[in-house]
Structure formats: structure tokens, C-alpha cells
Amino acid sequence: MKPPRCCRSRTPSRTAGPVAAALLLGRGALGASSGPCECLNWRRSYEAGVIKCGEGLELYFASNRTNLSKWELWDVSSLFHETCYSLYQRIDHSGCLNIRRGASPDAGWDAGLWCYVRGECRSLGGGHAVVSRGLLWSAPRGVSWKVCRPGEDASLRGLGPAALLARARAWAAGVAPGQPPLDLSGLARQAWLSLRPQLWWHVEGAWLAGNHTALPPALRATLASGEGMVLDVAEHRRGDAVVLFGAQTWQLRHDPGACPDTTFCLSCLGGGCPEEPLRPEPEAPAGARPPPPPTPGAGEL
């Protein structure tokens, strides 16, 4: 029995991943030309077949495991679509992302950041080499994932909502017809930490009154560090949330009709809102983007 289309390998053979990694990483085509421990560009790495979404920490928030095999990805195929096609594979950037989506600041290791790096990197901070695993075989990918170092590795956590929204719109542009839209709610929760288990209504009164001393210490510390914080509006509310950044208050609202490219709208409600979202500064290209790998044959996994 073959796994569903979502979970089939995009590489033509078991060895194609390592070979592609060696060639593309050697040319610096995936954004890692500065050194082996520099983070790789997410989108370019997936498109080149150097890594498959789910083999690192992409689905850790749902499985509490890393390096899922193709058959384990089959078991979470619905989350694979939501997490990979609508989020990770759209991020044309090399910034580190949250280890666990929606983690709170006091979540310990889960509140850290991660990215993919070249296989020669030895400073993984608890990460490890990626191995592509089938039912009866395994093969090294030639890349690893690492736990990012605060203050040393670039991340999306320090971006303000306006800047993140501008990037999201740029990443969502030019999507081929029939492809799912970018998940802005998931992107926000991968970029910023969340105040859990508290919800927005727990802090709304103190925030709107300007009584910041009454806010939870974790929220005050996060805002003081120049990072944003996501607060869910309610349980099971399709991702609706409020994002606090500095003195700004932003609303993250599920409205695919108004925001078809990102499914969610992100709008500033007060606190010194920018007139227009900032234009993203494109990441310096390390080389020409490689073409997508060949489509596997009908009998290949």
C-alpha cells in the first residue's frame, strides 16, 4: 500500500537527498554559504528535495517526536497539509522558528528555536542529523537540525506584526492555482511565543487600562525584550487571537474572504499603528534558486 500523495518522497531515489544536499549546499544555493552552522532557507531546501517537511521538528507540536518516517507522516497527513504546504514550505527565509508551535515562555526547551543546517555543523545544541526513513530502509539526508542560539542566530521572533505581515504577503504571492493559501495564524505561532494557558480576556482589562504592572510577568518580559506575544481569544476559535507588540495591539482574525492569500487577517487596533505594513527586506540570495526535483515514479515512496 502506498502512502498518500502528501507523504511521498519528492526525491527520485533514496540517495537523491544526500546527493542534492552535497551539490546545492556546496554552491551555497540554500542560504548557508557563510558557514556550516548557518541556518538554511526553509522554502529552497524543501523545493530542492534536500529535506522533507516532517523529518525535523515541523510536526513536533502534534507528535512530540522528531524525524518522522514516511509511514508516520501518513498517520498525520491532515496536519502535514496544514503545517507543510500552508506554512513551512512557503517561508522564503532562513530565520529560526519556534520548536513547538504556540509554546509559552515558561515551556523550557519547547520555547526554543530551531532550523536546518549543513551536515558538517557540530554545534547542534541538542539537535541531530536528519535521516530519511521508510518502512524497511533509512538514508542520511546530509543535513541536520539544530537548536538556535539566542542573540546569535537570526529568527522571526523579533519581527513586529507589520513586518511579519509584509513578509507573509510576499511569500503568499505567486502561489500556483490550486495550492492552499499561506496560514498566517500558524506563522504567527511559529514566530512568536504564546501566553498559555491565559487567554486575551484574562489580561484585556489591565492592558487597555495601561496597568502593565498587573500583567503576567512572562508577558511583561517578552514585550520588554522587543518580541511579540500571541494571546488566543478563546479556546477552539479557529486561531483567532490578539498579538501584543510593544504598545501595539493587533487582531488576528480568520477571514479567508477578506484575506484569501493568508486565510487570516492581521490588523492593528491601537498603540501607534503603522499607516502601511512595512515592505520586507529580501534575504540576500546565496545563489540561484534550484528547480524543483523530478516527480517520483508511480511505484516510488
GROMACS .gro file of C-alpha atoms in nm, residues 67-247:
model
  181
   67ASN     CA    1   1.246   1.262   1.232
   68LEU     CA    2   0.911   1.104   1.144
   69SER     CA    3   0.921   0.825   0.886
   70LYS     CA    4   0.710   0.837   0.572
   71TRP     CA    5   0.463   0.597   0.729
   72GLU     CA    6   0.438   0.807   1.045
   73LEU     CA    7   0.373   1.111   0.827
   74TRP     CA    8   0.087   0.918   0.672
   75ASP     CA    9  -0.075   0.896   1.018
   76VAL     CA   10  -0.075   1.276   1.047
   77SER     CA   11  -0.150   1.354   0.682
   78SER     CA   12  -0.410   1.622   0.766
   79LEU     CA   13  -0.161   1.808   0.984
   80PHE     CA   14   0.105   1.757   0.718
   81HIS     CA   15  -0.100   1.960   0.469
   82GLU     CA   16  -0.173   2.234   0.721
   83THR     CA   17   0.181   2.256   0.855
   84CYS     CA   18   0.392   2.190   0.548
   85TYR     CA   19   0.203   2.306   0.239
   86SER     CA   20   0.044   2.610   0.405
   87LEU     CA   21   0.331   2.715   0.629
   88TYR     CA   22   0.687   2.580   0.630
   89GLN     CA   23   0.718   2.530   0.255
   90ARG     CA   24   0.612   2.892   0.196
   91ILE     CA   25   0.875   3.056   0.419
   92ASP     CA   26   1.138   3.201   0.185
   93HIS     CA   27   1.370   3.286   0.473
   94SER     CA   28   1.630   3.120   0.694
   95GLY     CA   29   1.518   3.264   1.029
   96CYS     CA   30   1.474   3.023   1.321
   97LEU     CA   31   1.121   2.920   1.420
   98ASN     CA   32   0.965   2.802   1.746
   99ILE     CA   33   1.040   2.443   1.841
  100ARG     CA   34   0.678   2.396   1.950
  101ARG     CA   35   0.409   2.598   1.780
  102GLY     CA   36   0.227   2.814   2.033
  103ALA     CA   37   0.472   2.743   2.315
  104SER     CA   38   0.460   2.963   2.624
  105PRO     CA   39   0.773   3.139   2.757
  106ASP     CA   40   0.795   2.902   3.055
  107ALA     CA   41   0.783   2.588   2.837
  108GLY     CA   42   1.158   2.526   2.870
  109TRP     CA   43   1.312   2.350   2.571
  110ASP     CA   44   0.985   2.371   2.378
  111ALA     CA   45   1.007   2.751   2.387
  112GLY     CA   46   1.338   2.745   2.200
  113LEU     CA   47   1.405   2.799   1.831
  114TRP     CA   48   1.531   2.567   1.557
  115CYS     CA   49   1.642   2.547   1.195
  116TYR     CA   50   1.813   2.315   0.946
  117VAL     CA   51   2.190   2.337   0.890
  118ARG     CA   52   2.452   2.162   0.682
  119GLY     CA   53   2.560   1.817   0.789
  120GLU     CA   54   2.911   1.937   0.877
  121CYS     CA   55   2.778   2.151   1.162
  122ARG     CA   56   2.873   2.012   1.503
  123SER     CA   57   2.721   2.286   1.720
  124LEU     CA   58   2.368   2.149   1.718
  125GLY     CA   59   2.273   2.241   2.075
  126GLY     CA   60   2.080   1.918   2.124
  127GLY     CA   61   1.977   1.869   1.762
  128HIS     CA   62   2.090   1.582   1.543
  129ALA     CA   63   2.147   1.464   1.189
  130VAL     CA   64   1.838   1.403   0.976
  131VAL     CA   65   1.777   1.054   0.843
  132SER     CA   66   1.512   0.981   0.581
  133ARG     CA   67   1.325   0.670   0.696
  134GLY     CA   68   1.097   0.436   0.508
  135LEU     CA   69   0.938   0.115   0.630
  136LEU     CA   70   1.245  -0.105   0.580
  137TRP     CA   71   1.523   0.140   0.496
  138SER     CA   72   1.688   0.461   0.605
  139ALA     CA   73   1.933   0.703   0.445
  140PRO     CA   74   2.116   1.011   0.579
  141ARG     CA   75   2.000   1.341   0.437
  142GLY     CA   76   2.330   1.526   0.462
  143VAL     CA   77   2.170   1.796   0.677
  144SER     CA   78   2.094   1.834   1.049
  145TRP     CA   79   1.860   2.038   1.261
  146LYS     CA   80   1.990   2.249   1.546
  147VAL     CA   81   1.859   2.443   1.843
  148CYS     CA   82   1.926   2.808   1.764
  149ARG     CA   83   2.133   3.030   1.990
  150PRO     CA   84   1.951   3.339   2.123
  151GLY     CA   85   2.125   3.656   2.014
  152GLU     CA   86   2.342   3.474   1.760
  153ASP     CA   87   2.105   3.311   1.512
  154ALA     CA   88   1.852   3.522   1.325
  155SER     CA   89   1.486   3.441   1.392
  156LEU     CA   90   1.139   3.569   1.308
  157ARG     CA   91   1.064   3.624   1.677
  158GLY     CA   92   1.191   3.983   1.680
  159LEU     CA   93   0.979   4.093   1.383
  160GLY     CA   94   0.688   4.320   1.456
  161PRO     CA   95   0.340   4.231   1.326
  162ALA     CA   96   0.362   4.480   1.038
  163ALA     CA   97   0.692   4.333   0.920
  164LEU     CA   98   0.572   3.974   0.957
  165LEU     CA   99   0.252   4.056   0.768
  166ALA     CA  100   0.451   4.210   0.484
  167ARG     CA  101   0.667   3.900   0.459
  168ALA     CA  102   0.364   3.672   0.471
  169ARG     CA  103   0.203   3.860   0.183
  170ALA     CA  104   0.523   3.837  -0.019
  171TRP     CA  105   0.556   3.463   0.048
  172ALA     CA  106   0.190   3.406  -0.041
  173ALA     CA  107   0.217   3.595  -0.370
  174GLY     CA  108   0.264   3.398  -0.687
  175VAL     CA  109   0.124   3.074  -0.549
  176ALA     CA  110   0.023   2.835  -0.826
  177PRO     CA  111  -0.352   2.791  -0.881
  178GLY     CA  112  -0.498   2.515  -0.670
  179GLN     CA  113  -0.235   2.546  -0.398
  180PRO     CA  114  -0.355   2.617  -0.041
  181PRO     CA  115  -0.312   2.969   0.095
  182LEU     CA  116  -0.047   3.057   0.350
  183ASP     CA  117  -0.155   3.002   0.711
  184LEU     CA  118  -0.088   3.337   0.880
  185SER     CA  119  -0.218   3.208   1.213
  186GLY     CA  120   0.031   2.921   1.209
  187LEU     CA  121   0.310   3.157   1.103
  188ALA     CA  122   0.236   3.390   1.395
  189ARG     CA  123   0.252   3.100   1.640
  190GLN     CA  124   0.576   2.971   1.488
  191ALA     CA  125   0.732   3.317   1.503
  192TRP     CA  126   0.617   3.439   1.846
  193LEU     CA  127   0.556   3.276   2.182
  194SER     CA  128   0.202   3.245   2.320
  195LEU     CA  129   0.065   3.332   2.662
  196ARG     CA  130  -0.078   2.996   2.762
  197PRO     CA  131  -0.296   2.891   2.935
  198GLN     CA  132  -0.417   3.250   2.977
  199LEU     CA  133  -0.646   3.394   2.711
  200TRP     CA  134  -0.686   3.753   2.591
  201TRP     CA  135  -0.974   3.827   2.826
  202HIS     CA  136  -0.752   3.745   3.125
  203VAL     CA  137  -0.528   4.045   3.052
  204GLU     CA  138  -0.752   4.267   2.840
  205GLY     CA  139  -0.862   4.494   3.126
  206ALA     CA  140  -0.512   4.559   3.258
  207TRP     CA  141  -0.369   4.608   2.908
  208LEU     CA  142  -0.632   4.854   2.788
  209ALA     CA  143  -0.612   5.046   3.117
  210GLY     CA  144  -0.236   5.078   3.082
  211ASN     CA  145  -0.184   4.893   3.411
  212HIS     CA  146   0.114   4.693   3.291
  213THR     CA  147   0.224   4.602   3.642
  214ALA     CA  148  -0.085   4.381   3.662
  215LEU     CA  149   0.016   4.185   3.351
  216PRO     CA  150   0.168   3.837   3.387
  217PRO     CA  151   0.547   3.854   3.433
  218ALA     CA  152   0.605   3.638   3.124
  219LEU     CA  153   0.412   3.885   2.910
  220ARG     CA  154   0.595   4.187   3.052
  221ALA     CA  155   0.934   4.022   2.999
  222THR     CA  156   0.853   3.924   2.640
  223LEU     CA  157   0.736   4.272   2.545
  224ALA     CA  158   1.037   4.429   2.716
  225SER     CA  159   1.267   4.210   2.505
  226GLY     CA  160   1.121   4.355   2.184
  227GLU     CA  161   0.929   4.044   2.085
  228GLY     CA  162   0.561   3.988   2.014
  229MET     CA  163   0.321   3.771   2.213
  230VAL     CA  164   0.015   3.581   2.088
  231LEU     CA  165  -0.293   3.560   2.311
  232ASP     CA  166  -0.578   3.335   2.199
  233VAL     CA  167  -0.920   3.497   2.204
  234ALA     CA  168  -1.094   3.176   2.310
  235GLU     CA  169  -1.046   2.803   2.305
  236HIS     CA  170  -1.123   2.639   1.970
  237ARG     CA  171  -1.175   2.971   1.792
  238ARG     CA  172  -1.014   2.875   1.461
  239GLY     CA  173  -0.693   3.051   1.551
  240ASP     CA  174  -0.836   3.396   1.628
  241ALA     CA  175  -0.600   3.584   1.859
  242VAL     CA  176  -0.464   3.917   1.976
  243VAL     CA  177  -0.097   3.996   1.919
  244LEU     CA  178   0.077   4.242   2.151
  245PHE     CA  179   0.399   4.407   2.039
  246GLY     CA  180   0.549   4.699   2.227
  247ALA     CA  181   0.249   4.925   2.287
   0.00000   0.00000   0.00000
